[in-house]
């Protein structure tokens, strides 16, 4: 973001204004997201809940610039990303945005350490090895650094994914059903870890979940219903 307009970045790291997302289906057009408005402040922790297929993951992709809105304005870290090219959107995300997914998305041929090293090496960050080891230590997996995903439990794989997401100290972290594939006890441990790292690194956390109890631990909760985003009153 340019120095000429610093206030906007301070106020909102994500801003949606009248955002629509449509996809063609046979002879009609399906409205997935309808007239969504959202403002997210730095370090805020918000949850987006809704039934399966309601468009939660699509909304997350629109915020991150992985998908382009049909209409409306999407701003990420002060930049109007739906006016940017894919290369420009990727540059905005670069080291400033992290992702955690339900299915972990680890490279099966790589060790835990190598998976965490990936974004550091991609951006040619100094002291990459030291930072990757520290990230694994933060998630309690220092002794599993040389194990591949197949040798780790589901909870351990998600911890590796969390370490990889936080290792570049992103300004925003998008988490799409991060506990969806875990048993209840492991899910609670992962939830606690996410919030702990979020507080430590002062990251904005945008969480998509079907777990209403998990969502209630966030600062704000939004329901996505019939394509519309509605904030839950406290």
PDB file of C-alpha atoms in Angstrom, residues 76-207:
ATOM      1  CA  UNK A  76      -6.954  -6.861   1.254  1.00  0.00           C
ATOM      2  CA  UNK A  77      -4.302  -5.016   3.254  1.00  0.00           C
ATOM      3  CA  UNK A  78      -5.363  -1.728   1.683  1.00  0.00           C
ATOM      4  CA  UNK A  79      -5.330  -2.949  -1.915  1.00  0.00           C
ATOM      5  CA  UNK A  80      -8.446  -3.425  -4.060  1.00  0.00           C
ATOM      6  CA  UNK A  81      -7.614  -6.966  -5.107  1.00  0.00           C
ATOM      7  CA  UNK A  82     -10.459  -7.554  -7.543  1.00  0.00           C
ATOM      8  CA  UNK A  83      -8.918  -4.782  -9.653  1.00  0.00           C
ATOM      9  CA  UNK A  84      -5.528  -6.556  -9.621  1.00  0.00           C
ATOM     10  CA  UNK A  85      -4.069  -9.202 -11.905  1.00  0.00           C
ATOM     11  CA  UNK A  86      -3.425 -12.688 -10.516  1.00  0.00           C
ATOM     12  CA  UNK A  87       0.293 -11.918 -10.261  1.00  0.00           C
ATOM     13  CA  UNK A  88      -0.456  -8.733  -8.345  1.00  0.00           C
ATOM     14  CA  UNK A  89      -2.818 -10.586  -5.991  1.00  0.00           C
ATOM     15  CA  UNK A  90      -0.179 -13.232  -5.387  1.00  0.00           C
ATOM     16  CA  UNK A  91       2.344 -10.504  -4.574  1.00  0.00           C
ATOM     17  CA  UNK A  92      -0.044  -8.943  -2.038  1.00  0.00           C
ATOM     18  CA  UNK A  93      -0.546 -12.319  -0.368  1.00  0.00           C
ATOM     19  CA  UNK A  94       3.125 -13.329  -0.512  1.00  0.00           C
ATOM     20  CA  UNK A  95       4.502 -13.180   3.037  1.00  0.00           C
ATOM     21  CA  UNK A  96       1.532 -11.250   4.449  1.00  0.00           C
ATOM     22  CA  UNK A  97      -1.142 -13.969   4.275  1.00  0.00           C
ATOM     23  CA  UNK A  98      -1.151 -17.495   5.672  1.00  0.00           C
ATOM     24  CA  UNK A  99      -3.546 -20.402   5.085  1.00  0.00           C
ATOM     25  CA  UNK A 100      -4.606 -23.445   7.094  1.00  0.00           C
ATOM     26  CA  UNK A 101      -6.865 -26.062   5.512  1.00  0.00           C
ATOM     27  CA  UNK A 102      -9.006 -28.931   6.745  1.00  0.00           C
ATOM     28  CA  UNK A 103      -6.959 -31.531   4.837  1.00  0.00           C
ATOM     29  CA  UNK A 104      -3.569 -30.105   5.947  1.00  0.00           C
ATOM     30  CA  UNK A 105      -2.127 -29.917   2.382  1.00  0.00           C
ATOM     31  CA  UNK A 106       1.356 -31.034   3.368  1.00  0.00           C
ATOM     32  CA  UNK A 107       3.825 -32.367   0.802  1.00  0.00           C
ATOM     33  CA  UNK A 108       3.909 -36.128   1.487  1.00  0.00           C
ATOM     34  CA  UNK A 109       7.492 -36.632   0.294  1.00  0.00           C
ATOM     35  CA  UNK A 110       8.847 -33.920   2.599  1.00  0.00           C
ATOM     36  CA  UNK A 111       9.604 -34.048   6.299  1.00  0.00           C
ATOM     37  CA  UNK A 112       7.788 -31.810   8.765  1.00  0.00           C
ATOM     38  CA  UNK A 113      10.774 -29.462   8.776  1.00  0.00           C
ATOM     39  CA  UNK A 114      10.926 -29.331   4.978  1.00  0.00           C
ATOM     40  CA  UNK A 115       7.197 -28.532   4.793  1.00  0.00           C
ATOM     41  CA  UNK A 116       7.642 -25.611   7.194  1.00  0.00           C
ATOM     42  CA  UNK A 117      10.737 -24.454   5.314  1.00  0.00           C
ATOM     43  CA  UNK A 118       8.833 -24.170   2.012  1.00  0.00           C
ATOM     44  CA  UNK A 119       7.469 -20.614   2.348  1.00  0.00           C
ATOM     45  CA  UNK A 120      10.731 -19.371   3.875  1.00  0.00           C
ATOM     46  CA  UNK A 121      12.776 -20.706   0.987  1.00  0.00           C
ATOM     47  CA  UNK A 122      10.217 -19.481  -1.529  1.00  0.00           C
ATOM     48  CA  UNK A 123      10.700 -15.908  -0.312  1.00  0.00           C
ATOM     49  CA  UNK A 124      14.440 -16.359   0.331  1.00  0.00           C
ATOM     50  CA  UNK A 125      14.086 -15.402   3.994  1.00  0.00           C
ATOM     51  CA  UNK A 126      17.259 -15.277   6.088  1.00  0.00           C
ATOM     52  CA  UNK A 127      17.854 -17.854   8.852  1.00  0.00           C
ATOM     53  CA  UNK A 128      15.166 -20.057   7.327  1.00  0.00           C
ATOM     54  CA  UNK A 129      16.303 -23.258   8.998  1.00  0.00           C
ATOM     55  CA  UNK A 130      16.423 -21.657  12.432  1.00  0.00           C
ATOM     56  CA  UNK A 131      12.974 -20.115  11.985  1.00  0.00           C
ATOM     57  CA  UNK A 132      11.455 -23.399  10.790  1.00  0.00           C
ATOM     58  CA  UNK A 133      12.862 -25.273  13.794  1.00  0.00           C
ATOM     59  CA  UNK A 134      11.507 -22.576  16.125  1.00  0.00           C
ATOM     60  CA  UNK A 135       8.055 -22.793  14.475  1.00  0.00           C
ATOM     61  CA  UNK A 136       7.951 -26.557  15.013  1.00  0.00           C
ATOM     62  CA  UNK A 137       9.016 -26.040  18.615  1.00  0.00           C
ATOM     63  CA  UNK A 138       6.178 -23.541  19.094  1.00  0.00           C
ATOM     64  CA  UNK A 139       3.627 -26.163  18.017  1.00  0.00           C
ATOM     65  CA  UNK A 140       5.215 -28.876  20.157  1.00  0.00           C
ATOM     66  CA  UNK A 141       6.802 -30.897  17.348  1.00  0.00           C
ATOM     67  CA  UNK A 142      10.516 -30.230  17.734  1.00  0.00           C
ATOM     68  CA  UNK A 143      11.100 -33.972  18.100  1.00  0.00           C
ATOM     69  CA  UNK A 144       9.132 -34.808  14.932  1.00  0.00           C
ATOM     70  CA  UNK A 145      11.019 -32.527  12.525  1.00  0.00           C
ATOM     71  CA  UNK A 146      12.380 -35.370  10.416  1.00  0.00           C
ATOM     72  CA  UNK A 147       9.105 -37.324  10.148  1.00  0.00           C
ATOM     73  CA  UNK A 148       7.032 -37.290   6.969  1.00  0.00           C
ATOM     74  CA  UNK A 149       3.256 -36.643   7.072  1.00  0.00           C
ATOM     75  CA  UNK A 150       2.397 -40.359   6.798  1.00  0.00           C
ATOM     76  CA  UNK A 151       4.341 -40.918  10.014  1.00  0.00           C
ATOM     77  CA  UNK A 152       2.351 -38.278  11.904  1.00  0.00           C
ATOM     78  CA  UNK A 153      -1.128 -38.336  13.427  1.00  0.00           C
ATOM     79  CA  UNK A 154      -3.859 -36.041  12.078  1.00  0.00           C
ATOM     80  CA  UNK A 155      -3.331 -33.619  14.948  1.00  0.00           C
ATOM     81  CA  UNK A 156       0.423 -33.580  14.361  1.00  0.00           C
ATOM     82  CA  UNK A 157      -0.075 -32.943  10.646  1.00  0.00           C
ATOM     83  CA  UNK A 158      -2.299 -29.992  11.424  1.00  0.00           C
ATOM     84  CA  UNK A 159       0.325 -28.657  13.841  1.00  0.00           C
ATOM     85  CA  UNK A 160       2.873 -28.804  11.023  1.00  0.00           C
ATOM     86  CA  UNK A 161       0.405 -26.940   8.789  1.00  0.00           C
ATOM     87  CA  UNK A 162      -0.051 -24.301  11.502  1.00  0.00           C
ATOM     88  CA  UNK A 163       3.717 -23.931  11.910  1.00  0.00           C
ATOM     89  CA  UNK A 164       4.042 -23.479   8.128  1.00  0.00           C
ATOM     90  CA  UNK A 165       1.252 -20.872   8.104  1.00  0.00           C
ATOM     91  CA  UNK A 166       2.695 -18.811  10.961  1.00  0.00           C
ATOM     92  CA  UNK A 167       6.411 -19.131  10.146  1.00  0.00           C
ATOM     93  CA  UNK A 168       6.451 -16.034   7.916  1.00  0.00           C
ATOM     94  CA  UNK A 169       4.554 -14.073  10.602  1.00  0.00           C
ATOM     95  CA  UNK A 170       1.699 -13.093   8.263  1.00  0.00           C
ATOM     96  CA  UNK A 171      -0.581 -10.152   8.955  1.00  0.00           C
ATOM     97  CA  UNK A 172      -3.671 -12.250   8.157  1.00  0.00           C
ATOM     98  CA  UNK A 173      -4.328 -15.944   8.623  1.00  0.00           C
ATOM     99  CA  UNK A 174      -7.221 -17.664   6.844  1.00  0.00           C
ATOM    100  CA  UNK A 175      -8.260 -20.981   8.416  1.00  0.00           C
ATOM    101  CA  UNK A 176     -10.778 -23.125   6.524  1.00  0.00           C
ATOM    102  CA  UNK A 177     -12.299 -25.773   8.844  1.00  0.00           C
ATOM    103  CA  UNK A 178      -8.926 -26.268  10.582  1.00  0.00           C
ATOM    104  CA  UNK A 179     -10.330 -28.848  13.032  1.00  0.00           C
ATOM    105  CA  UNK A 180     -12.817 -30.511  10.679  1.00  0.00           C
ATOM    106  CA  UNK A 181     -10.833 -33.760  10.304  1.00  0.00           C
ATOM    107  CA  UNK A 182      -9.828 -34.116  13.953  1.00  0.00           C
ATOM    108  CA  UNK A 183     -11.335 -35.853  16.969  1.00  0.00           C
ATOM    109  CA  UNK A 184     -12.818 -33.646  19.692  1.00  0.00           C
ATOM    110  CA  UNK A 185      -9.842 -33.709  22.061  1.00  0.00           C
ATOM    111  CA  UNK A 186      -7.300 -33.024  19.322  1.00  0.00           C
ATOM    112  CA  UNK A 187      -9.553 -30.328  17.851  1.00  0.00           C
ATOM    113  CA  UNK A 188      -9.614 -28.486  21.183  1.00  0.00           C
ATOM    114  CA  UNK A 189      -5.817 -28.632  21.378  1.00  0.00           C
ATOM    115  CA  UNK A 190      -5.504 -27.215  17.866  1.00  0.00           C
ATOM    116  CA  UNK A 191      -8.015 -24.462  18.665  1.00  0.00           C
ATOM    117  CA  UNK A 192      -6.026 -23.439  21.740  1.00  0.00           C
ATOM    118  CA  UNK A 193      -2.800 -23.462  19.723  1.00  0.00           C
ATOM    119  CA  UNK A 194      -4.286 -21.289  16.988  1.00  0.00           C
ATOM    120  CA  UNK A 195      -5.444 -18.659  19.457  1.00  0.00           C
ATOM    121  CA  UNK A 196      -2.162 -18.750  21.385  1.00  0.00           C
ATOM    122  CA  UNK A 197      -0.064 -18.161  18.261  1.00  0.00           C
ATOM    123  CA  UNK A 198      -2.536 -15.542  17.064  1.00  0.00           C
ATOM    124  CA  UNK A 199      -2.075 -13.565  20.301  1.00  0.00           C
ATOM    125  CA  UNK A 200       1.697 -13.994  20.287  1.00  0.00           C
ATOM    126  CA  UNK A 201       2.201 -12.898  16.672  1.00  0.00           C
ATOM    127  CA  UNK A 202      -0.666 -10.340  16.635  1.00  0.00           C
ATOM    128  CA  UNK A 203      -2.178 -11.823  13.488  1.00  0.00           C
ATOM    129  CA  UNK A 204      -5.669 -11.175  12.169  1.00  0.00           C
ATOM    130  CA  UNK A 205      -7.501 -14.524  12.132  1.00  0.00           C
ATOM    131  CA  UNK A 206     -10.397 -15.286   9.769  1.00  0.00           C
ATOM    132  CA  UNK A 207     -11.878 -18.644  10.633  1.00  0.00           C
TER     133      UNK A 207
END
